[in-house]
GROMACS .gro file of N, CA, C and O in nm:
model
  528
    1MET      N    1  -2.885  -7.248  -1.848
    1MET     CA    2  -2.856  -7.099  -1.923
    1MET      C    3  -2.994  -7.059  -1.956
    1MET      O    4  -2.997  -6.927  -1.935
    2GLY      N    5  -3.113  -7.106  -1.979
    2GLY     CA    6  -3.218  -7.063  -2.024
    2GLY      C    7  -3.279  -7.014  -1.893
    2GLY      O    8  -3.363  -6.920  -1.894
    3ALA      N    9  -3.272  -7.067  -1.763
    3ALA     CA   10  -3.312  -7.023  -1.652
    3ALA      C   11  -3.272  -6.868  -1.629
    3ALA      O   12  -3.317  -6.781  -1.569
    4MET      N   13  -3.156  -6.834  -1.670
    4MET     CA   14  -3.106  -6.696  -1.645
    4MET      C   15  -3.165  -6.616  -1.735
    4MET      O   16  -3.192  -6.491  -1.686
    5ARG      N   17  -3.175  -6.655  -1.867
    5ARG     CA   18  -3.234  -6.551  -1.952
    5ARG      C   19  -3.410  -6.519  -1.895
    5ARG      O   20  -3.452  -6.415  -1.918
    6GLY      N   21  -3.467  -6.610  -1.852
    6GLY     CA   22  -3.586  -6.599  -1.812
    6GLY      C   23  -3.605  -6.492  -1.673
    6GLY      O   24  -3.697  -6.428  -1.676
    7ALA      N   25  -3.499  -6.510  -1.599
    7ALA     CA   26  -3.497  -6.416  -1.487
    7ALA      C   27  -3.490  -6.260  -1.531
    7ALA      O   28  -3.525  -6.173  -1.476
    8MET      N   29  -3.398  -6.241  -1.656
    8MET     CA   30  -3.379  -6.123  -1.703
    8MET      C   31  -3.460  -6.067  -1.812
    8MET      O   32  -3.440  -6.125  -1.929
    9ASP      N   33  -3.556  -6.015  -1.804
    9ASP     CA   34  -3.642  -5.962  -1.918
    9ASP      C   35  -3.579  -5.800  -1.955
    9ASP      O   36  -3.535  -5.732  -1.889
   10VAL      N   37  -3.645  -5.779  -2.066
   10VAL     CA   38  -3.578  -5.645  -2.120
   10VAL      C   39  -3.640  -5.527  -2.055
   10VAL      O   40  -3.547  -5.451  -2.028
   11ASP      N   41  -3.743  -5.510  -1.981
   11ASP     CA   42  -3.775  -5.422  -1.879
   11ASP      C   43  -3.680  -5.401  -1.768
   11ASP      O   44  -3.651  -5.272  -1.740
   12LYS      N   45  -3.641  -5.510  -1.698
   12LYS     CA   46  -3.551  -5.504  -1.604
   12LYS      C   47  -3.406  -5.453  -1.640
   12LYS      O   48  -3.339  -5.377  -1.578
   13VAL      N   49  -3.375  -5.488  -1.763
   13VAL     CA   50  -3.238  -5.434  -1.811
   13VAL      C   51  -3.240  -5.293  -1.838
   13VAL      O   52  -3.161  -5.200  -1.812
   14ASP      N   53  -3.357  -5.264  -1.895
   14ASP     CA   54  -3.381  -5.100  -1.932
   14ASP      C   55  -3.381  -5.013  -1.797
   14ASP      O   56  -3.316  -4.907  -1.787
   15ASP      N   57  -3.454  -5.067  -1.694
   15ASP     CA   58  -3.459  -4.993  -1.557
   15ASP      C   59  -3.324  -4.997  -1.479
   15ASP      O   60  -3.281  -4.887  -1.440
   16LEU      N   61  -3.230  -5.091  -1.520
   16LEU     CA   62  -3.104  -5.094  -1.459
   16LEU      C   63  -3.015  -4.991  -1.525
   16LEU      O   64  -2.965  -4.933  -1.457
   17ILE      N   65  -3.010  -5.014  -1.647
   17ILE     CA   66  -2.938  -4.897  -1.728
   17ILE      C   67  -2.987  -4.744  -1.688
   17ILE      O   68  -2.886  -4.669  -1.670
   18ASP      N   69  -3.130  -4.719  -1.684
   18ASP     CA   70  -3.158  -4.590  -1.642
   18ASP      C   71  -3.114  -4.551  -1.512
   18ASP      O   72  -3.061  -4.458  -1.478
   19ASP      N   73  -3.120  -4.663  -1.409
   19ASP     CA   74  -3.053  -4.629  -1.289
   19ASP      C   75  -2.929  -4.594  -1.294
   19ASP      O   76  -2.857  -4.513  -1.202
   20ILE      N   77  -2.853  -4.670  -1.357
   20ILE     CA   78  -2.699  -4.626  -1.372
   20ILE      C   79  -2.663  -4.508  -1.441
   20ILE      O   80  -2.569  -4.430  -1.414
   21ARG      N   81  -2.746  -4.483  -1.551
   21ARG     CA   82  -2.731  -4.344  -1.599
   21ARG      C   83  -2.756  -4.227  -1.500
   21ARG      O   84  -2.690  -4.112  -1.474
   22GLU      N   85  -2.860  -4.240  -1.434
   22GLU     CA   86  -2.894  -4.133  -1.316
   22GLU      C   87  -2.773  -4.138  -1.215
   22GLU      O   88  -2.733  -4.005  -1.174
   23GLU      N   89  -2.704  -4.255  -1.160
   23GLU     CA   90  -2.620  -4.228  -1.059
   23GLU      C   91  -2.472  -4.165  -1.123
   23GLU      O   92  -2.414  -4.103  -1.071
   24MET      N   93  -2.467  -4.204  -1.278
   24MET     CA   94  -2.346  -4.120  -1.347
   24MET      C   95  -2.372  -3.973  -1.337
   24MET      O   96  -2.285  -3.899  -1.306
   25ASP      N   97  -2.509  -3.933  -1.354
   25ASP     CA   98  -2.529  -3.802  -1.386
   25ASP      C   99  -2.512  -3.732  -1.235
   25ASP      O  100  -2.444  -3.633  -1.224
   26THR      N  101  -2.543  -3.791  -1.122
   26THR     CA  102  -2.553  -3.765  -1.021
   26THR      C  103  -2.384  -3.723  -0.965
   26THR      O  104  -2.337  -3.616  -0.920
   27ALA      N  105  -2.312  -3.836  -1.011
   27ALA     CA  106  -2.148  -3.823  -0.966
   27ALA      C  107  -2.095  -3.728  -1.039
   27ALA      O  108  -2.003  -3.647  -1.011
   28THR      N  109  -2.152  -3.668  -1.183
   28THR     CA  110  -2.086  -3.576  -1.240
   28THR      C  111  -2.123  -3.444  -1.179
   28THR      O  112  -2.044  -3.356  -1.187
   29HIS      N  113  -2.243  -3.426  -1.140
   29HIS     CA  114  -2.293  -3.315  -1.086
   29HIS      C  115  -2.232  -3.290  -0.953
   29HIS      O  116  -2.176  -3.173  -0.931
   30ILE      N  117  -2.192  -3.368  -0.871
   30ILE     CA  118  -2.122  -3.391  -0.753
   30ILE      C  119  -1.975  -3.319  -0.768
   30ILE      O  120  -1.890  -3.230  -0.713
   31SER      N  121  -1.909  -3.405  -0.903
   31SER     CA  122  -1.780  -3.377  -0.921
   31SER      C  123  -1.761  -3.202  -0.963
   31SER      O  124  -1.662  -3.147  -0.948
   32ASP      N  125  -1.854  -3.153  -1.055
   32ASP     CA  126  -1.861  -3.029  -1.107
   32ASP      C  127  -1.850  -2.940  -0.978
   32ASP      O  128  -1.797  -2.839  -0.976
   33ALA      N  129  -1.967  -2.972  -0.887
   33ALA     CA  130  -1.980  -2.887  -0.758
   33ALA      C  131  -1.850  -2.866  -0.682
   33ALA      O  132  -1.807  -2.787  -0.635
   34ILE      N  133  -1.775  -2.974  -0.689
   34ILE     CA  134  -1.642  -2.979  -0.593
   34ILE      C  135  -1.539  -2.912  -0.662
   34ILE      O  136  -1.478  -2.839  -0.588
   35SER      N  137  -1.549  -2.924  -0.786
   35SER     CA  138  -1.444  -2.871  -0.862
   35SER      C  139  -1.434  -2.692  -0.887
   35SER      O  140  -1.361  -2.619  -0.934
   36THR      N  141  -1.585  -2.654  -0.870
   36THR     CA  142  -1.609  -2.524  -0.883
   36THR      C  143  -1.584  -2.427  -0.786
   36THR      O  144  -1.616  -2.475  -0.663
   37PRO      N  145  -1.467  -2.337  -0.772
   37PRO     CA  146  -1.453  -2.251  -0.655
   37PRO      C  147  -1.575  -2.173  -0.610
   37PRO      O  148  -1.652  -2.111  -0.684
   38LEU      N  149  -1.570  -2.145  -0.474
   38LEU     CA  150  -1.689  -2.084  -0.408
   38LEU      C  151  -1.685  -1.923  -0.436
   38LEU      O  152  -1.802  -1.870  -0.448
   39ASP      N  153  -1.581  -1.868  -0.456
   39ASP     CA  154  -1.601  -1.731  -0.527
   39ASP      C  155  -1.616  -1.712  -0.665
   39ASP      O  156  -1.596  -1.588  -0.709
   40GLY      N  157  -1.626  -1.792  -0.726
   40GLY     CA  158  -1.652  -1.788  -0.882
   40GLY      C  159  -1.537  -1.760  -0.987
   40GLY      O  160  -1.547  -1.765  -1.080
   41GLY      N  161  -1.411  -1.797  -0.919
   41GLY     CA  162  -1.284  -1.785  -0.988
   41GLY      C  163  -1.190  -1.744  -0.882
   41GLY      O  164  -1.199  -1.651  -0.831
   42LEU      N  165  -1.079  -1.821  -0.907
   42LEU     CA  166  -0.987  -1.803  -0.803
   42LEU      C  167  -0.897  -1.688  -0.879
   42LEU      O  168  -0.885  -1.661  -0.977
   43GLN      N  169  -0.838  -1.586  -0.781
   43GLN     CA  170  -0.770  -1.481  -0.824
   43GLN      C  171  -0.623  -1.494  -0.820
   43GLN      O  172  -0.558  -1.587  -0.744
   44SER      N  173  -0.546  -1.438  -0.916
   44SER     CA  174  -0.423  -1.482  -0.912
   44SER      C  175  -0.335  -1.409  -0.816
   44SER      O  176  -0.370  -1.299  -0.741
   45ASP      N  177  -0.209  -1.437  -0.794
   45ASP     CA  178  -0.128  -1.407  -0.684
   45ASP      C  179  -0.099  -1.223  -0.696
   45ASP      O  180  -0.104  -1.156  -0.622
   46ASP      N  181  -0.094  -1.192  -0.852
   46ASP     CA  182  -0.087  -1.070  -0.885
   46ASP      C  183  -0.186  -0.976  -0.826
   46ASP      O  184  -0.173  -0.852  -0.807
   47ASP      N  185  -0.310  -1.034  -0.848
   47ASP     CA  186  -0.425  -0.950  -0.832
   47ASP      C  187  -0.436  -0.946  -0.696
   47ASP      O  188  -0.454  -0.826  -0.646
   48LEU      N  189  -0.404  -1.064  -0.583
   48LEU     CA  190  -0.405  -1.027  -0.463
   48LEU      C  191  -0.302  -0.925  -0.403
   48LEU      O  192  -0.336  -0.841  -0.321
   49LEU      N  193  -0.184  -0.947  -0.443
   49LEU     CA  194  -0.082  -0.847  -0.411
   49LEU      C  195  -0.122  -0.723  -0.434
   49LEU      O  196  -0.068  -0.625  -0.357
   50ALA      N  197  -0.176  -0.668  -0.563
   50ALA     CA  198  -0.219  -0.545  -0.616
   50ALA      C  199  -0.337  -0.484  -0.490
   50ALA      O  200  -0.326  -0.371  -0.448
   51GLU      N  201  -0.413  -0.554  -0.454
   51GLU     CA  202  -0.533  -0.531  -0.384
   51GLU      C  203  -0.473  -0.504  -0.230
   51GLU      O  204  -0.512  -0.418  -0.168
   52LEU      N  205  -0.378  -0.586  -0.185
   52LEU     CA  206  -0.314  -0.561  -0.055
   52LEU      C  207  -0.232  -0.412  -0.069
   52LEU      O  208  -0.243  -0.346   0.020
   53ASP      N  209  -0.160  -0.404  -0.178
   53ASP     CA  210  -0.076  -0.269  -0.177
   53ASP      C  211  -0.177  -0.148  -0.169
   53ASP      O  212  -0.138  -0.052  -0.128
   54ALA      N  213  -0.301  -0.169  -0.248
   54ALA     CA  214  -0.388  -0.060  -0.228
   54ALA      C  215  -0.446  -0.031  -0.089
   54ALA      O  216  -0.465   0.103  -0.044
   55LEU      N  217  -0.484  -0.135  -0.029
   55LEU     CA  218  -0.518  -0.131   0.111
   55LEU      C  219  -0.408  -0.054   0.220
   55LEU      O  220  -0.452   0.019   0.271
   56VAL      N  221  -0.287  -0.099   0.204
   56VAL     CA  222  -0.186  -0.049   0.257
   56VAL      C  223  -0.156   0.101   0.230
   56VAL      O  224  -0.171   0.177   0.328
   57GLU      N  225  -0.176   0.130   0.103
   57GLU     CA  226  -0.161   0.268   0.062
   57GLU      C  227  -0.286   0.367   0.128
   57GLU      O  228  -0.229   0.469   0.182
   58GLU      N  229  -0.408   0.322   0.127
   58GLU     CA  230  -0.512   0.388   0.174
   58GLU      C  231  -0.508   0.406   0.326
   58GLU      O  232  -0.540   0.493   0.369
   59GLU      N  233  -0.448   0.295   0.413
   59GLU     CA  234  -0.442   0.308   0.544
   59GLU      C  235  -0.327   0.413   0.552
   59GLU      O  236  -0.358   0.501   0.656
   60THR      N  237  -0.211   0.410   0.502
   60THR     CA  238  -0.113   0.497   0.508
   60THR      C  239  -0.151   0.629   0.498
   60THR      O  240  -0.121   0.718   0.573
   61GLU      N  241  -0.214   0.665   0.388
   61GLU     CA  242  -0.282   0.796   0.339
   61GLU      C  243  -0.367   0.830   0.476
   61GLU      O  244  -0.361   0.964   0.514
   62ALA      N  245  -0.473   0.756   0.533
   62ALA     CA  246  -0.550   0.807   0.629
   62ALA      C  247  -0.466   0.840   0.747
   62ALA      O  248  -0.499   0.943   0.805
   63LYS      N  249  -0.364   0.760   0.782
   63LYS     CA  250  -0.285   0.796   0.906
   63LYS      C  251  -0.202   0.935   0.868
   63LYS      O  252  -0.177   1.013   0.963
   64LEU      N  253  -0.174   0.965   0.754
   64LEU     CA  254  -0.076   1.078   0.719
   64LEU      C  255  -0.178   1.231   0.724
   64LEU      O  256  -0.149   1.296   0.779
   65THR      N  257  -0.311   1.199   0.688
   65THR     CA  258  -0.364   1.291   0.693
   65THR      C  259  -0.479   1.308   0.824
   65THR      O  260  -0.544   1.403   0.809
   66GLU      N  261  -0.447   1.229   0.892
   66GLU     CA  262  -0.525   1.258   1.034
   66GLU      C  263  -0.485   1.359   1.121
   66GLU      O  264  -0.361   1.377   1.130
   67VAL      N  265  -0.582   1.443   1.163
   67VAL     CA  266  -0.571   1.554   1.228
   67VAL      C  267  -0.550   1.540   1.374
   67VAL      O  268  -0.661   1.468   1.433
   68PRO      N  269  -0.461   1.555   1.482
   68PRO     CA  270  -0.491   1.498   1.605
   68PRO      C  271  -0.588   1.582   1.669
   68PRO      O  272  -0.611   1.719   1.641
   69ALA      N  273  -0.649   1.529   1.775
   69ALA     CA  274  -0.747   1.584   1.834
   69ALA      C  275  -0.745   1.717   1.905
   69ALA      O  276  -0.802   1.790   1.899
   70SER      N  277  -0.608   1.725   1.967
   70SER     CA  278  -0.571   1.844   2.037
   70SER      C  279  -0.424   1.867   2.011
   70SER      O  280  -0.337   1.767   2.000
   71LEU      N  281  -0.406   1.993   2.025
   71LEU     CA  282  -0.224   2.017   1.976
   71LEU      C  283  -0.177   2.018   2.110
   71LEU      O  284  -0.255   2.043   2.223
   72PRO      N  285  -0.054   1.997   2.113
   72PRO     CA  286   0.029   2.000   2.243
   72PRO      C  287   0.013   2.114   2.311
   72PRO      O  288   0.009   2.231   2.236
   73ALA      N  289  -0.012   2.137   2.442
   73ALA     CA  290  -0.031   2.261   2.530
   73ALA      C  291   0.103   2.318   2.549
   73ALA      O  292   0.214   2.273   2.547
   74LYS      N  293   0.095   2.459   2.534
   74LYS     CA  294   0.228   2.543   2.579
   74LYS      C  295   0.274   2.530   2.705
   74LYS      O  296   0.165   2.550   2.773
   75PRO      N  297   0.375   2.524   2.732
   75PRO     CA  298   0.422   2.507   2.880
   75PRO      C  299   0.382   2.618   2.969
   75PRO      O  300   0.396   2.739   2.908
   76ALA      N  301   0.338   2.597   3.085
   76ALA     CA  302   0.289   2.732   3.171
   76ALA      C  303   0.408   2.781   3.201
   76ALA      O  304   0.516   2.750   3.251
   77ALA      N  305   0.404   2.941   3.198
   77ALA     CA  306   0.497   3.026   3.269
   77ALA      C  307   0.463   3.072   3.409
   77ALA      O  308   0.347   3.078   3.445
   78ALA      N  309   0.550   3.101   3.453
   78ALA     CA  310   0.544   3.140   3.603
   78ALA      C  311   0.508   3.303   3.620
   78ALA      O  312   0.463   3.331   3.716
   79THR      N  313   0.519   3.381   3.536
   79THR     CA  314   0.500   3.510   3.536
   79THR      C  315   0.349   3.548   3.498
   79THR      O  316   0.267   3.503   3.432
   80ALA      N  317   0.316   3.638   3.579
   80ALA     CA  318   0.180   3.690   3.567
   80ALA      C  319   0.145   3.747   3.438
   80ALA      O  320   0.029   3.736   3.384
   81ALA      N  321   0.259   3.828   3.372
   81ALA     CA  322   0.242   3.877   3.249
   81ALA      C  323   0.182   3.774   3.143
   81ALA      O  324   0.101   3.808   3.029
   82THR      N  325   0.295   3.645   3.150
   82THR     CA  326   0.234   3.566   3.042
   82THR      C  327   0.089   3.517   3.050
   82THR      O  328   0.030   3.479   2.987
   83THR      N  329   0.058   3.489   3.189
   83THR     CA  330  -0.079   3.417   3.220
   83THR      C  331  -0.193   3.538   3.175
   83THR      O  332  -0.272   3.518   3.122
   84ALA      N  333  -0.147   3.674   3.176
   84ALA     CA  334  -0.233   3.770   3.139
   84ALA      C  335  -0.256   3.766   2.985
   84ALA      O  336  -0.358   3.792   2.918
   85ALA      N  337  -0.148   3.758   2.933
   85ALA     CA  338  -0.132   3.729   2.769
   85ALA      C  339  -0.202   3.622   2.720
   85ALA      O  340  -0.274   3.620   2.631
   86ALA      N  341  -0.187   3.517   2.803
   86ALA     CA  342  -0.245   3.396   2.768
   86ALA      C  343  -0.416   3.406   2.775
   86ALA      O  344  -0.487   3.360   2.694
   87ALA      N  345  -0.469   3.476   2.869
   87ALA     CA  346  -0.617   3.502   2.889
   87ALA      C  347  -0.678   3.572   2.779
   87ALA      O  348  -0.768   3.542   2.745
   88THR      N  349  -0.596   3.666   2.740
   88THR     CA  350  -0.661   3.745   2.638
   88THR      C  351  -0.644   3.682   2.478
   88THR      O  352  -0.695   3.703   2.403
   89ALA      N  353  -0.539   3.588   2.468
   89ALA     CA  354  -0.508   3.512   2.356
   89ALA      C  355  -0.570   3.398   2.363
   89ALA      O  356  -0.558   3.303   2.268
   90ALA      N  357  -0.657   3.352   2.462
   90ALA     CA  358  -0.748   3.229   2.447
   90ALA      C  359  -0.837   3.210   2.349
   90ALA      O  360  -0.861   3.108   2.311
   91SER      N  361  -0.902   3.326   2.311
   91SER     CA  362  -0.982   3.332   2.177
   91SER      C  363  -0.919   3.315   2.060
   91SER      O  364  -0.980   3.276   1.962
   92GLU      N  365  -0.799   3.326   2.052
   92GLU     CA  366  -0.707   3.301   1.918
   92GLU      C  367  -0.671   3.158   1.924
   92GLU      O  368  -0.656   3.102   2.045
   93PRO      N  369  -0.640   3.103   1.795
   93PRO     CA  370  -0.605   2.963   1.787
   93PRO      C  371  -0.445   2.941   1.846
   93PRO      O  372  -0.378   3.042   1.833
   94PHE      N  373  -0.417   2.842   1.895
   94PHE     CA  374  -0.277   2.828   1.955
   94PHE      C  375  -0.179   2.850   1.840
   94PHE      O  376  -0.192   2.759   1.729
   95MET      N  377  -0.061   2.888   1.886
   95MET     CA  378   0.047   2.906   1.774
   95MET      C  379   0.173   2.913   1.871
   95MET      O  380   0.190   2.952   1.954
   96PRO      N  381   0.257   2.807   1.833
   96PRO     CA  382   0.374   2.756   1.895
   96PRO      C  383   0.480   2.892   1.892
   96PRO      O  384   0.477   2.975   1.817
   97ASP      N  385   0.557   2.881   1.985
   97ASP     CA  386   0.666   3.002   1.990
   97ASP      C  387   0.773   2.977   1.875
   97ASP      O  388   0.835   2.880   1.845
   98LEU      N  389   0.812   3.060   1.801
   98LEU     CA  390   0.896   3.053   1.678
   98LEU      C  391   0.978   3.158   1.719
   98LEU      O  392   0.978   3.263   1.749
   99PRO      N  393   1.109   3.124   1.654
   99PRO     CA  394   1.210   3.226   1.668
   99PRO      C  395   1.196   3.340   1.568
   99PRO      O  396   1.125   3.375   1.488
  100ALA      N  397   1.267   3.460   1.638
  100ALA     CA  398   1.242   3.577   1.569
  100ALA      C  399   1.303   3.578   1.406
  100ALA      O  400   1.388   3.497   1.395
  101VAL      N  401   1.253   3.651   1.324
  101VAL     CA  402   1.300   3.679   1.192
  101VAL      C  403   1.421   3.745   1.189
  101VAL      O  404   1.416   3.874   1.253
  102PRO      N  405   1.548   3.718   1.137
  102PRO     CA  406   1.656   3.779   1.142
  102PRO      C  407   1.643   3.922   1.032
  102PRO      O  408   1.565   3.905   0.941
  103THR      N  409   1.707   4.020   1.102
  103THR     CA  410   1.671   4.156   1.010
  103THR      C  411   1.813   4.219   0.931
  103THR      O  412   1.816   4.276   0.871
  104ASN      N  413   1.922   4.136   0.981
  104ASN     CA  414   2.065   4.163   0.922
  104ASN      C  415   2.076   4.101   0.780
  104ASN      O  416   2.029   3.999   0.761
  105ALA      N  417   2.160   4.143   0.710
  105ALA     CA  418   2.169   4.118   0.581
  105ALA      C  419   2.274   3.969   0.599
  105ALA      O  420   2.356   4.014   0.687
  106PRO      N  421   2.251   3.853   0.540
  106PRO     CA  422   2.340   3.761   0.527
  106PRO      C  423   2.492   3.794   0.466
  106PRO      O  424   2.497   3.884   0.375
  107THR      N  425   2.581   3.725   0.550
  107THR     CA  426   2.732   3.791   0.514
  107THR      C  427   2.788   3.650   0.492
  107THR      O  428   2.743   3.528   0.544
  108VAL      N  429   2.883   3.653   0.413
  108VAL     CA  430   2.986   3.524   0.376
  108VAL      C  431   3.103   3.561   0.468
  108VAL      O  432   3.194   3.628   0.464
  109ALA      N  433   3.129   3.426   0.553
  109ALA     CA  434   3.238   3.432   0.645
  109ALA      C  435   3.343   3.370   0.558
  109ALA      O  436   3.354   3.267   0.531
  110LEU      N  437   3.481   3.457   0.554
  110LEU     CA  438   3.594   3.387   0.497
  110LEU      C  439   3.677   3.352   0.584
  110LEU      O  440   3.679   3.416   0.695
  111GLY      N  441   3.769   3.258   0.572
  111GLY     CA  442   3.872   3.236   0.670
  111GLY      C  443   3.959   3.359   0.687
  111GLY      O  444   3.947   3.451   0.610
  112GLU      N  445   4.063   3.337   0.778
  112GLU     CA  446   4.144   3.478   0.792
  112GLU      C  447   4.229   3.486   0.669
  112GLU      O  448   4.256   3.613   0.656
  113GLU      N  449   4.274   3.393   0.596
  113GLU     CA  450   4.344   3.430   0.493
  113GLU      C  451   4.277   3.452   0.368
  113GLU      O  452   4.347   3.479   0.241
  114GLY      N  453   4.140   3.443   0.364
  114GLY     CA  454   4.053   3.459   0.250
  114GLY      C  455   4.062   3.338   0.153
  114GLY      O  456   4.108   3.218   0.190
  115ILE      N  457   4.023   3.354   0.034
  115ILE     CA  458   4.015   3.245  -0.065
  115ILE      C  459   4.164   3.244  -0.127
  115ILE      O  460   4.240   3.345  -0.157
  116ASP      N  461   4.241   3.139  -0.131
  116ASP     CA  462   4.388   3.107  -0.164
  116ASP      C  463   4.391   3.119  -0.303
  116ASP      O  464   4.329   3.062  -0.392
  117GLU      N  465   4.474   3.219  -0.341
  117GLU     CA  466   4.486   3.230  -0.506
  117GLU      C  467   4.544   3.091  -0.568
  117GLU      O  468   4.483   3.066  -0.682
  118GLU      N  469   4.611   2.995  -0.500
  118GLU     CA  470   4.654   2.900  -0.579
  118GLU      C  471   4.525   2.816  -0.601
  118GLU      O  472   4.540   2.750  -0.697
  119GLU      N  473   4.451   2.824  -0.490
  119GLU     CA  474   4.320   2.709  -0.499
  119GLU      C  475   4.220   2.759  -0.626
  119GLU      O  476   4.159   2.716  -0.693
  120LEU      N  477   4.210   2.890  -0.619
  120LEU     CA  478   4.133   2.957  -0.729
  120LEU      C  479   4.189   2.926  -0.864
  120LEU      O  480   4.110   2.902  -0.970
  121ARG      N  481   4.304   2.946  -0.864
  121ARG     CA  482   4.378   2.902  -1.011
  121ARG      C  483   4.361   2.763  -1.055
  121ARG      O  484   4.333   2.725  -1.158
  122ALA      N  485   4.378   2.670  -0.959
  122ALA     CA  486   4.342   2.511  -0.999
  122ALA      C  487   4.199   2.491  -0.991
  122ALA      O  488   4.170   2.409  -1.103
  123LEU      N  489   4.125   2.565  -0.965
  123LEU     CA  490   3.986   2.564  -0.992
  123LEU      C  491   3.940   2.598  -1.104
  123LEU      O  492   3.868   2.519  -1.192
  124LYS      N  493   4.003   2.698  -1.160
  124LYS     CA  494   3.972   2.772  -1.301
  124LYS      C  495   4.031   2.659  -1.394
  124LYS      O  496   3.973   2.624  -1.492
  125GLU      N  497   4.141   2.604  -1.362
  125GLU     CA  498   4.228   2.507  -1.462
  125GLU      C  499   4.130   2.375  -1.471
  125GLU      O  500   4.123   2.334  -1.579
  126LEU      N  501   4.075   2.329  -1.353
  126LEU     CA  502   4.004   2.224  -1.360
  126LEU      C  503   3.882   2.218  -1.464
  126LEU      O  504   3.833   2.165  -1.518
  127GLU      N  505   3.804   2.367  -1.416
  127GLU     CA  506   3.671   2.398  -1.513
  127GLU      C  507   3.701   2.408  -1.647
  127GLU      O  508   3.642   2.351  -1.733
  128ARG      N  509   3.807   2.440  -1.701
  128ARG     CA  510   3.863   2.460  -1.835
  128ARG      C  511   3.892   2.292  -1.911
  128ARG      O  512   3.855   2.288  -2.002
  129SER      N  513   3.958   2.217  -1.800
  129SER     CA  514   3.970   2.090  -1.865
  129SER      C  515   3.846   2.006  -1.883
  129SER      O  516   3.823   1.921  -1.950
  130MET      N  517   3.755   2.024  -1.795
  130MET     CA  518   3.627   1.969  -1.791
  130MET      C  519   3.544   2.007  -1.900
  130MET      O  520   3.448   1.948  -1.939
  131ALA      N  521   3.562   2.139  -1.963
  131ALA     CA  522   3.467   2.207  -2.045
  131ALA      C  523   3.512   2.147  -2.198
  131ALA      O  524   3.421   2.149  -2.284
  132VAL      N  525   3.625   2.052  -2.206
  132VAL     CA  526   3.661   1.999  -2.327
  132VAL      C  527   3.570   1.898  -2.371
  132VAL      O  528   3.503   1.821  -2.338
   0.00000   0.00000   0.00000
C-alpha cells in the first residue's frame, strides 16, 4: 500500500483532475453546439404556413397582373375594303370587334295571357302574411 502512495503524488493528481475538467468542458461545448439550431431558432409550423401563404399570394397576384406580350391578332378578312381600313388603322391600338349598342327602348315581354289575376292576388296575400 505504501508503494501505491509513492507513485501518486499531489501534482499528478492535480494534473489528472485538470485534464478531466478540460475534457468535461470540451464535451459540454460539443453538446451545446449540437443542440443549437443552425438558423438561430426553429420556426413554428404556423410561421412557415403563413410564409408559404404569402409567397403563393404574391405569385398569384403577379400572374393576374401580368400583361401579355401581344394581343391576339384579328382574323384576316378577304375583302379589300377591310384590308384598306386595317392599313389606315395600323397606327391605332388594336380594338376587338364588339356588338353594336342597341338603340331601342327595352320592353317587358308578357306571355299571351299576361299576368294571371289569380297569381297576382295570391302574391299580394303572401306579402301581407309575411309582413306580420
